[in-house]
Coordinates of C-alpha atoms and ligand atoms in Angstrom, one line a residue:
X111 CA 75.8 145.3 96.1
X112 CA 74.3 142.7 98.5
X113 CA 72.0 140.0 97.2
X114 CA 68.6 141.3 98.2
X115 CA 68.4 139.5 101.6
X116 CA 65.1 140.5 103.3
X117 CA 65.2 142.9 106.3
X118 CA 62.7 142.6 109.2
X119 CA 59.8 144.2 107.4
X120 CA 60.3 141.9 104.3
X121 CA 61.9 144.6 102.1
X122 CA 64.8 143.0 100.1
X123 CA 67.9 144.9 101.1
X124 CA 70.7 146.0 98.8
X125 CA 73.6 148.2 99.8
X126 CA 75.4 150.5 97.4
X127 CA 76.3 154.2 97.1
X128 CA 75.7 155.5 93.6
X129 CA 77.8 158.6 94.5
X130 CA 80.9 156.5 95.1
X131 CA 83.6 156.5 92.4
X132 CA 83.8 152.7 92.7
X133 CA 80.1 152.2 92.0
X134 CA 80.3 154.6 89.0
X135 CA 83.4 152.8 87.6
X136 CA 81.8 149.4 87.8
X137 CA 78.2 150.4 87.3
X138 CA 77.3 148.1 84.5
X139 CA 78.3 145.1 86.6
X140 CA 76.6 146.6 89.6
X141 CA 73.4 147.1 87.7
X142 CA 73.5 143.5 86.4
X143 CA 73.8 142.3 90.0
X144 CA 71.0 144.6 91.1
X145 CA 68.7 143.3 88.4
X146 CA 68.6 140.0 90.2
X147 CA 66.2 141.7 92.6
X148 CA 64.6 144.4 90.3
X149 CA 62.8 146.3 93.1
X150 CA 64.9 146.5 96.3
X151 CA 65.4 148.7 99.2
X152 CA 68.7 150.6 99.9
X153 CA 69.0 152.2 103.4
X154 CA 71.6 154.8 102.3
X155 CA 70.8 158.5 101.8
X156 CA 67.6 158.3 104.0
X157 CA 66.4 155.1 102.3
X158 CA 65.0 154.5 98.8
X159 CA 63.7 151.8 96.5
X160 CA 65.9 151.0 93.6
X161 CA 64.2 149.9 90.4
X162 CA 66.5 148.2 87.9
X163 CA 64.4 145.8 85.7
X164 CA 63.1 146.9 82.3
X165 CA 59.4 146.0 83.0
X166 CA 59.5 147.7 86.4
X167 CA 61.2 150.8 85.2
X168 CA 58.6 151.1 82.4
X169 CA 55.7 150.6 84.9
X170 CA 57.0 153.3 87.2
X171 CA 57.3 155.8 84.4
X172 CA 53.9 155.0 82.9
X173 CA 52.0 155.1 86.2
X174 CA 52.7 158.8 86.9
X175 CA 49.8 159.1 89.4
X176 CA 51.3 156.4 91.6
X177 CA 55.0 157.3 91.0
X178 CA 55.0 161.1 91.1
X179 CA 57.6 163.4 89.5
X180 CA 56.5 166.4 91.7
X181 CA 59.0 168.5 93.5
X182 CA 58.1 170.8 96.4
X183 CA 60.5 172.8 98.5
X184 CA 58.7 171.9 101.8
X185 CA 56.9 168.6 102.7
X186 CA 53.2 168.5 102.1
X187 CA 50.7 166.2 103.9
X188 CA 53.8 164.5 105.5
X189 CA 55.3 163.6 102.1
X190 CA 58.6 165.0 100.9
X191 CA 58.0 165.4 97.1
X192 CA 61.5 164.6 95.9
X193 CA 61.2 165.4 92.2
X194 CA 63.3 163.6 89.6
X195 CA 66.7 165.0 90.1
X196 CA 68.6 162.6 92.3
X197 CA 68.9 161.1 95.8
X198 CA 69.8 163.1 97.8
X199 CA 68.6 166.0 95.8
X200 CA 71.3 168.7 95.5
X201 CA 70.3 171.9 97.2
X202 CA 71.4 173.9 94.2
X203 CA 69.0 172.2 91.8
X204 CA 65.9 174.3 91.1
X205 CA 62.5 172.8 90.4
X206 CA 62.2 171.7 86.7
X207 CA 59.1 173.6 85.5
X208 CA 57.9 170.8 83.2
X209 CA 59.4 167.5 84.4
X210 CA 58.5 168.1 88.0
X211 CA 55.0 169.3 87.7
X212 CA 51.8 167.1 87.3
X213 CA 48.2 167.7 86.4
X214 CA 46.6 170.5 84.3
X215 CA 49.6 172.7 84.2
X216 CA 51.8 169.9 82.9
X217 CA 49.2 168.9 80.3
X218 CA 48.8 172.6 79.1
X219 CA 52.6 173.1 79.0
X220 CA 53.2 170.0 76.9
X221 CA 50.5 170.9 74.4
X222 CA 52.1 174.3 73.7
X223 CA 55.7 173.1 73.7
X224 CA 54.9 170.1 71.6
X225 CA 53.9 172.3 68.6
X226 CA 57.5 173.6 68.6
X227 CA 59.1 170.2 69.0
X228 CA 56.9 167.8 66.9
X229 CA 58.4 166.3 63.8
X230 CA 57.3 169.1 61.3
X231 CA 58.8 171.8 63.6
X232 CA 62.0 169.8 63.9
X233 CA 62.1 169.5 60.1
X234 CA 61.9 173.3 59.8
X235 CA 64.9 173.5 62.2
X236 CA 67.0 171.2 60.1
X237 CA 68.6 173.9 57.9
X238 CA 69.8 175.7 61.0
X239 CA 71.2 172.4 62.4
X240 CA 73.2 171.8 59.2
X241 CA 74.4 175.4 59.0
X242 CA 75.5 175.4 62.6
X243 CA 77.3 172.0 62.3
X244 CA 79.1 173.2 59.1
X245 CA 80.0 176.5 60.7
X246 CA 81.6 175.1 63.9
X247 CA 83.5 172.4 61.9
X248 CA 84.7 175.0 59.4
X249 CA 86.3 176.8 62.2
X250 CA 88.9 174.0 62.6
X251 CA 88.7 171.9 59.5
X252 CA 91.8 173.4 57.9
X253 CA 94.0 172.9 61.0
X254 CA 93.5 169.1 61.3
X255 CA 92.8 169.4 65.1
X256 CA 89.8 170.2 67.2
X257 CA 87.9 169.3 70.3
X258 CA 84.8 167.4 69.3
X259 CA 83.1 168.3 72.5
X260 CA 84.1 171.9 73.3
X261 CA 84.3 173.1 69.7
X262 CA 81.4 171.1 68.2
X263 CA 79.0 168.8 70.2
X264 CA 78.6 171.5 72.9
X265 CA 77.9 174.7 70.8
X266 CA 75.6 173.3 68.1
X267 CA 72.9 172.0 70.5
X268 CA 73.2 175.2 72.4
X269 CA 72.5 177.3 69.3
X270 CA 69.5 175.2 68.5
X271 CA 68.2 175.5 72.0
X272 CA 68.5 179.3 71.9
X273 CA 66.6 179.3 68.6
X274 CA 63.9 176.9 69.9
X275 CA 63.1 179.0 72.9
X276 CA 63.5 182.3 71.1
X277 CA 66.4 183.9 73.1
X278 CA 69.4 185.6 71.5
X279 CA 71.7 183.1 69.8
X280 CA 74.7 185.0 71.0
X281 CA 73.9 184.0 74.6
X282 CA 74.6 180.3 73.8
X283 CA 78.1 180.3 75.5
X284 CA 76.8 181.2 79.0
X285 CA 74.1 178.5 79.0
X286 CA 76.3 175.8 77.3
X287 CA 79.1 176.5 79.8
X288 CA 76.8 176.4 82.8
X289 CA 75.2 173.1 82.0
X290 CA 78.3 171.4 80.8
X291 CA 80.4 172.4 83.9
X292 CA 77.7 171.7 86.5
X293 CA 76.8 168.3 85.0
X294 CA 80.3 167.2 84.2
X295 CA 81.8 168.1 87.6
X296 CA 80.8 167.4 91.1
X297 CA 79.9 170.1 93.7
X298 CA 83.1 171.3 95.4
X299 CA 85.1 171.0 92.2
X300 CA 86.3 174.6 91.2
X301 CA 84.8 174.2 87.7
X302 CA 81.3 173.4 89.2
X303 CA 81.5 176.2 91.8
X304 CA 82.6 178.7 89.1
X305 CA 79.7 177.8 86.9
X306 CA 77.1 177.6 89.6
X307 CA 77.9 181.1 90.7
X308 CA 76.5 182.3 87.4
X309 CA 73.0 180.8 88.1
X310 CA 71.3 183.9 89.5
X311 CA 72.5 186.1 86.6
X312 CA 71.3 183.6 84.1
X313 CA 67.9 183.1 85.7
X314 CA 67.5 186.9 85.9
X315 CA 68.4 187.1 82.1
X316 CA 65.7 184.6 81.3
X317 CA 63.3 186.6 83.4
X318 CA 64.2 189.7 81.3
X319 CA 63.7 187.9 78.1
X320 CA 60.3 186.7 79.3
X321 CA 59.3 190.3 80.3
X322 CA 60.4 191.6 76.9
X323 CA 58.1 189.0 75.2
X324 CA 55.2 189.9 77.5
X325 CA 55.5 193.5 76.3
X326 CA 56.2 192.6 72.6
X327 CA 55.2 189.1 71.7
X328 CA 56.5 187.3 68.6
X329 CA 55.8 183.8 67.2
X330 CA 58.5 181.9 69.2
X331 CA 58.0 179.4 72.0
X332 CA 58.8 182.0 74.7
X333 CA 56.0 184.2 73.4
X334 CA 53.6 181.2 73.4
X335 CA 54.5 180.5 77.0
X336 CA 54.0 184.1 78.2
X337 CA 50.6 184.1 76.4
X338 CA 49.5 180.8 77.8
X339 CA 46.5 180.3 80.0
X340 CA 46.4 177.8 82.8
X341 CA 42.9 177.5 84.5
X342 CA 42.2 181.1 83.5
X343 CA 45.5 182.6 84.6
X344 CA 48.9 183.2 83.0
X345 CA 52.0 181.4 84.3
X346 CA 53.6 183.2 87.3
X347 CA 57.1 184.7 86.7
X348 CA 58.5 181.8 88.9
X349 CA 56.7 179.2 86.9
X350 CA 57.8 180.7 83.6
X351 CA 61.5 181.0 84.7
X352 CA 61.5 177.4 85.8
X353 CA 59.9 176.2 82.5
X354 CA 62.6 178.0 80.6
X355 CA 65.3 176.6 82.8
X356 CA 63.9 173.1 82.2
X357 CA 63.8 173.6 78.4
X358 CA 67.3 175.1 78.2
X359 CA 68.7 172.5 80.5
X360 CA 66.9 169.6 78.7
X361 CA 68.2 170.8 75.4
X362 CA 71.8 171.4 76.2
X363 CA 74.0 168.8 77.7
X364 CA 71.9 165.7 76.7
X365 CA 72.3 165.8 72.9
X366 CA 75.9 167.0 73.5
X367 CA 76.7 163.9 75.6
X368 CA 74.9 161.5 73.2
X369 CA 76.9 162.9 70.3
X370 CA 80.2 163.0 72.2
X371 CA 80.0 159.5 73.6
X372 CA 78.9 158.1 70.2
X373 CA 81.8 159.8 68.4
X374 CA 84.2 158.6 71.1
X375 CA 82.9 155.0 70.6
X376 CA 83.1 155.2 66.8
X377 CA 86.6 156.8 67.1
X378 CA 87.8 153.8 69.1
X379 CA 85.9 151.0 67.3
X380 CA 87.1 151.3 63.7
X381 CA 84.8 148.5 62.4
X382 CA 81.7 150.4 63.5
X383 CA 82.9 153.7 62.1
X384 CA 83.7 152.0 58.8
X385 CA 80.3 150.4 58.7
X386 CA 78.5 153.7 59.3
X387 CA 80.7 155.6 56.7
X388 CA 79.9 152.9 54.1
X389 CA 76.2 152.6 55.0
X390 CA 74.7 155.9 56.1
X391 CA 71.3 154.3 55.8
X392 CA 72.2 152.6 59.2
X393 CA 72.1 156.0 60.9
X394 CA 68.5 155.8 62.1
X395 CA 68.8 152.4 63.8
X396 CA 72.3 153.4 65.0
X397 CA 70.8 156.5 66.6
X398 CA 68.4 154.5 68.8
X399 CA 71.2 152.0 69.5
X400 CA 73.5 154.7 70.8
X401 CA 70.6 156.1 72.8
X402 CA 70.0 152.7 74.4
X403 CA 73.7 151.8 74.9
X404 CA 74.7 155.1 76.6
X405 CA 71.4 156.1 78.2
X406 CA 73.0 159.5 78.8
X407 CA 70.3 160.2 81.3
X408 CA 71.2 157.2 83.5
X409 CA 68.9 157.5 86.5
X410 CA 66.0 159.6 87.8
X411 CA 63.9 159.6 90.9
X412 CA 60.2 159.6 91.9
X413 CA 58.1 159.7 95.0
X414 CA 55.4 157.1 95.7
X415 CA 52.1 159.0 95.8
X416 CA 49.9 156.1 97.0
X417 CA 50.6 152.6 98.4
X418 CA 51.5 150.2 95.5
X419 CA 52.9 146.9 94.6
X420 CA 55.8 146.7 92.2
X421 CA 57.9 143.7 91.3
X422 CA 56.3 141.8 94.2
X423 CA 57.3 144.5 96.8
X424 CA 54.9 146.7 98.8
X425 CA 55.8 150.4 98.4
X426 CA 54.3 153.0 100.8
X427 CA 53.1 156.5 100.1
X428 CA 56.0 158.9 100.6
X429 CA 58.7 156.3 99.8
X430 CA 61.4 157.6 97.5
X431 CA 62.5 155.6 94.5
X432 CA 65.4 155.7 92.0
X433 CA 64.8 154.2 88.5
X434 CA 67.6 153.3 86.2
X435 CA 67.1 153.8 82.5
X436 CA 70.6 152.6 82.0
X437 CA 69.9 149.3 83.7
X438 CA 66.5 148.8 82.0
X439 CA 68.3 149.4 78.6
X440 CA 70.9 146.7 79.4
X441 CA 68.3 144.2 80.6
X442 CA 69.1 140.9 78.9
X443 CA 65.4 139.8 79.3
X444 CA 64.6 142.4 76.6
X445 CA 67.8 143.0 74.6
X446 CA 70.0 140.4 73.1
X447 CA 73.7 141.2 73.5
X448 CA 72.8 144.2 75.6
X449 CA 76.4 145.3 76.2
X450 CA 77.3 145.5 72.5
X451 CA 76.5 148.3 70.0
X452 CA 74.5 146.6 67.2
X453 CA 74.1 149.3 64.6
X454 CA 71.0 147.7 62.9
X455 CA 69.3 146.6 66.1
X456 CA 65.5 146.5 65.4
X457 CA 63.2 146.5 67.2
X458 CA 64.8 148.6 69.9
X459 CA 62.3 149.4 72.6
X460 CA 64.8 151.3 74.7
X461 CA 63.7 153.7 77.4
X462 CA 66.4 156.3 77.0
X463 CA 63.8 159.1 76.5
X464 CA 61.5 157.7 79.3
X465 CA 58.0 156.6 78.6
X466 CA 54.5 157.8 79.4
X467 CA 53.4 161.3 80.3
X468 CA 56.8 162.7 81.0
X469 CA 58.5 161.1 78.0
X470 CA 61.2 163.4 76.6
X471 CA 59.5 166.2 74.7
X472 CA 62.7 167.0 72.8
X473 CA 63.3 163.5 71.4
X474 CA 62.6 164.3 67.8
X475 CA 65.0 167.3 68.0
X476 CA 67.6 165.2 69.8
X477 CA 67.5 162.4 67.2
X478 CA 67.6 164.7 64.2
X479 CA 70.4 166.9 65.6
X480 CA 72.4 163.8 66.5
X481 CA 72.2 162.6 63.0
X482 CA 73.1 165.9 61.5
X483 CA 76.2 166.2 63.8
X484 CA 77.4 162.7 63.2
X485 CA 76.9 162.9 59.4
X486 CA 78.9 166.1 59.2
X487 CA 81.8 164.5 61.0
X488 CA 81.7 161.2 59.2
X489 CA 81.6 162.9 55.8
X490 CA 84.1 165.7 56.4
X491 CA 86.7 164.3 58.9
X492 CA 86.0 160.5 58.7
X493 CA 89.6 159.6 59.8
X494 CA 89.5 161.6 63.1
X495 CA 91.7 160.1 65.7
X496 CA 90.8 160.4 69.4
X497 CA 93.7 161.4 71.7
X498 CA 92.8 158.9 74.5
X499 CA 95.1 160.5 77.1
X500 CA 93.5 163.9 76.6
X501 CA 89.9 162.7 76.6
X502 CA 88.2 163.3 79.9
X503 CA 84.9 161.8 80.9
X504 CA 82.4 163.1 83.5
X505 CA 83.5 162.7 87.1
X506 CA 80.7 160.4 88.2
X507 CA 77.3 162.1 88.0
X508 CA 74.8 159.4 88.7
X509 CA 72.1 161.0 86.6
X510 CA 74.0 162.1 83.5
X511 CA 76.9 160.6 81.6
X512 CA 79.1 162.4 79.1
X513 CA 82.5 163.6 78.0
X514 CA 84.2 166.8 79.3
X515 CA 86.6 167.2 76.4
X516 CA 87.8 165.1 73.5
X517 CA 90.6 166.5 71.3
X518 CA 91.0 164.8 67.9
X519 CA 93.3 165.0 65.0
X520 CA 92.4 164.4 61.3
X521 CA 93.4 165.0 57.7
X522 CA 92.7 168.7 57.1
X523 CA 90.0 169.6 54.7
X524 CA 88.5 172.7 53.0
X525 CA 86.1 175.1 54.7
X526 CA 82.6 174.9 53.1
X527 CA 81.6 178.4 54.0
X528 CA 79.9 180.8 54.0
X529 CA 82.5 183.2 55.4
X530 CA 80.0 185.1 57.5
X531 CA 78.1 183.3 60.3
X532 CA 74.8 182.3 58.7
X533 CA 72.7 182.3 61.8
Ligands
LIG83 C1 69.9 162.6 73.8 C2 69.1 163.5 74.2 C3 68.1 163.4 75.3 C4 67.9 162.5 76.2 C5 68.6 161.1 76.4 C6 66.8 162.9 77.1 C7 66.2 162.2 78.1 C8 65.0 162.5 78.7 C9 64.3 161.6 79.6 C10 64.8 160.2 80.1 C11 63.2 162.3 80.0 C12 62.1 161.7 80.9 C13 62.1 162.3 82.3 C14 61.2 161.6 83.3 O1 60.5 160.6 83.0 O2 61.1 162.1 84.4 C15 63.2 163.6 79.4 C16 62.3 164.6 79.6 C17 62.4 165.8 79.1 N1 63.3 166.3 78.1 FE1 64.7 165.2 77.3 N2 66.3 164.1 76.6 C18 67.1 164.5 75.5 C19 67.0 165.7 74.8 C20 66.1 166.7 75.1 C21 66.0 167.9 74.3 C22 66.8 168.2 73.0 C23 65.1 168.7 74.9 C24 64.6 170.1 74.6 C25 64.8 170.7 73.5 C26 64.6 168.0 76.1 C27 63.7 168.4 77.0 C28 63.1 167.6 77.9 C29 62.0 168.1 78.7 C30 61.4 169.5 78.8 C31 61.5 167.0 79.5 C32 60.4 166.9 80.5 C33 59.2 166.4 79.8 C34 58.0 166.2 80.8 O3 58.2 166.0 82.0 O4 56.9 166.2 80.3 N3 65.3 166.7 76.1 N4 64.3 163.7 78.6

């Protein structure tokens, strides 16, 4: 990272490549350096603004009319609407049907989806969360050994996401594997390529589910989406598939990663684990602290929709911009001891779920599910020991952080049942 020296047109210049393994390895130090100039220009990958300060990141995500999330396949009015999913945007990434639309369609979608993800709806899902967490732990609890990612933090959110949308629970493995493999590995890696090859089949399967609900609606979210009316018309098949893809993708690897990274941290910081076992009442503040600390969705992107001033810099319509939730959440101007996990941190105005119109619509589900998953582990296998050599982290995805696999050993315990799968 350079120090923000101005270039000819006055834009303060920084130089880094967020796709390089070196940047990824040292990213906390790199972001601290970048925050010295919280809005700066990087000429790599076609040129983009990098926004790293807390206030500036919050402004960008609140002012959605100026900093647009739109994605279009072709430029419109001379502007390439980049969407939110990275610079450069991977060609295999489809448009996110909720996160990358603006205006009346976005508002209508949020209204409908929110009824299925607001706190009362999440409370109704809690018994399923607990049953699924117990079931997947039961599978291994007598053996004293399991993989806390592959056997636990990956399947449970997948089951909940299937339930939320209203698609068959037995399909969970296809979706969980797809998102875990394509987020954890980089394009060109055999695991990534294997998983991505399944994309057309899965999209077609979602299309079939949607068609079945059009013919025979129920009371699930998918039925509400096929019935919905946007400006006097239903969603097109393309729109519907991309909303479903966004919901399934949003629900899957995010909560998995938050849970996995937190259990890894607790497994390697005995004093924090002991504190949480002794005082379960700390779990609500600890949840937001782990959200802040890991910011599993580390960065996203926007397109400048109209000329604007931000952090003393002049941004022009059509400019691309990367915002770092991770950097905002470690900004020492807002958080004391930002690089430490403080289980009882309050207030904790972190931006891990974004802020403004596009704020995470799954945040209540994510928080509750995280708490159910962590509680089940800390009460049933509290002495789990992480096998550090066998734990593998994500390969360096600049947008999402997480753990590929995390084998642990523990004192075996009894199954809690039931013997038959209860969901
Ligand atoms: C730890 C868990 C999670 C994290 C850290 C997270 C993070 C985020 C962030 C940062 C955004 C804002 C995007 C933006 O401003 O462009 C977002 C949006 C979104 N999230 Fe989450 N998310 C999580 C869990 C979930 C879950 C469980 C679901 C679904 C069940 C979900 C579905 C969505 C959707 C649909 C959006 C787009 C909302 C919109 O644009 O209106 N997320 N999420």
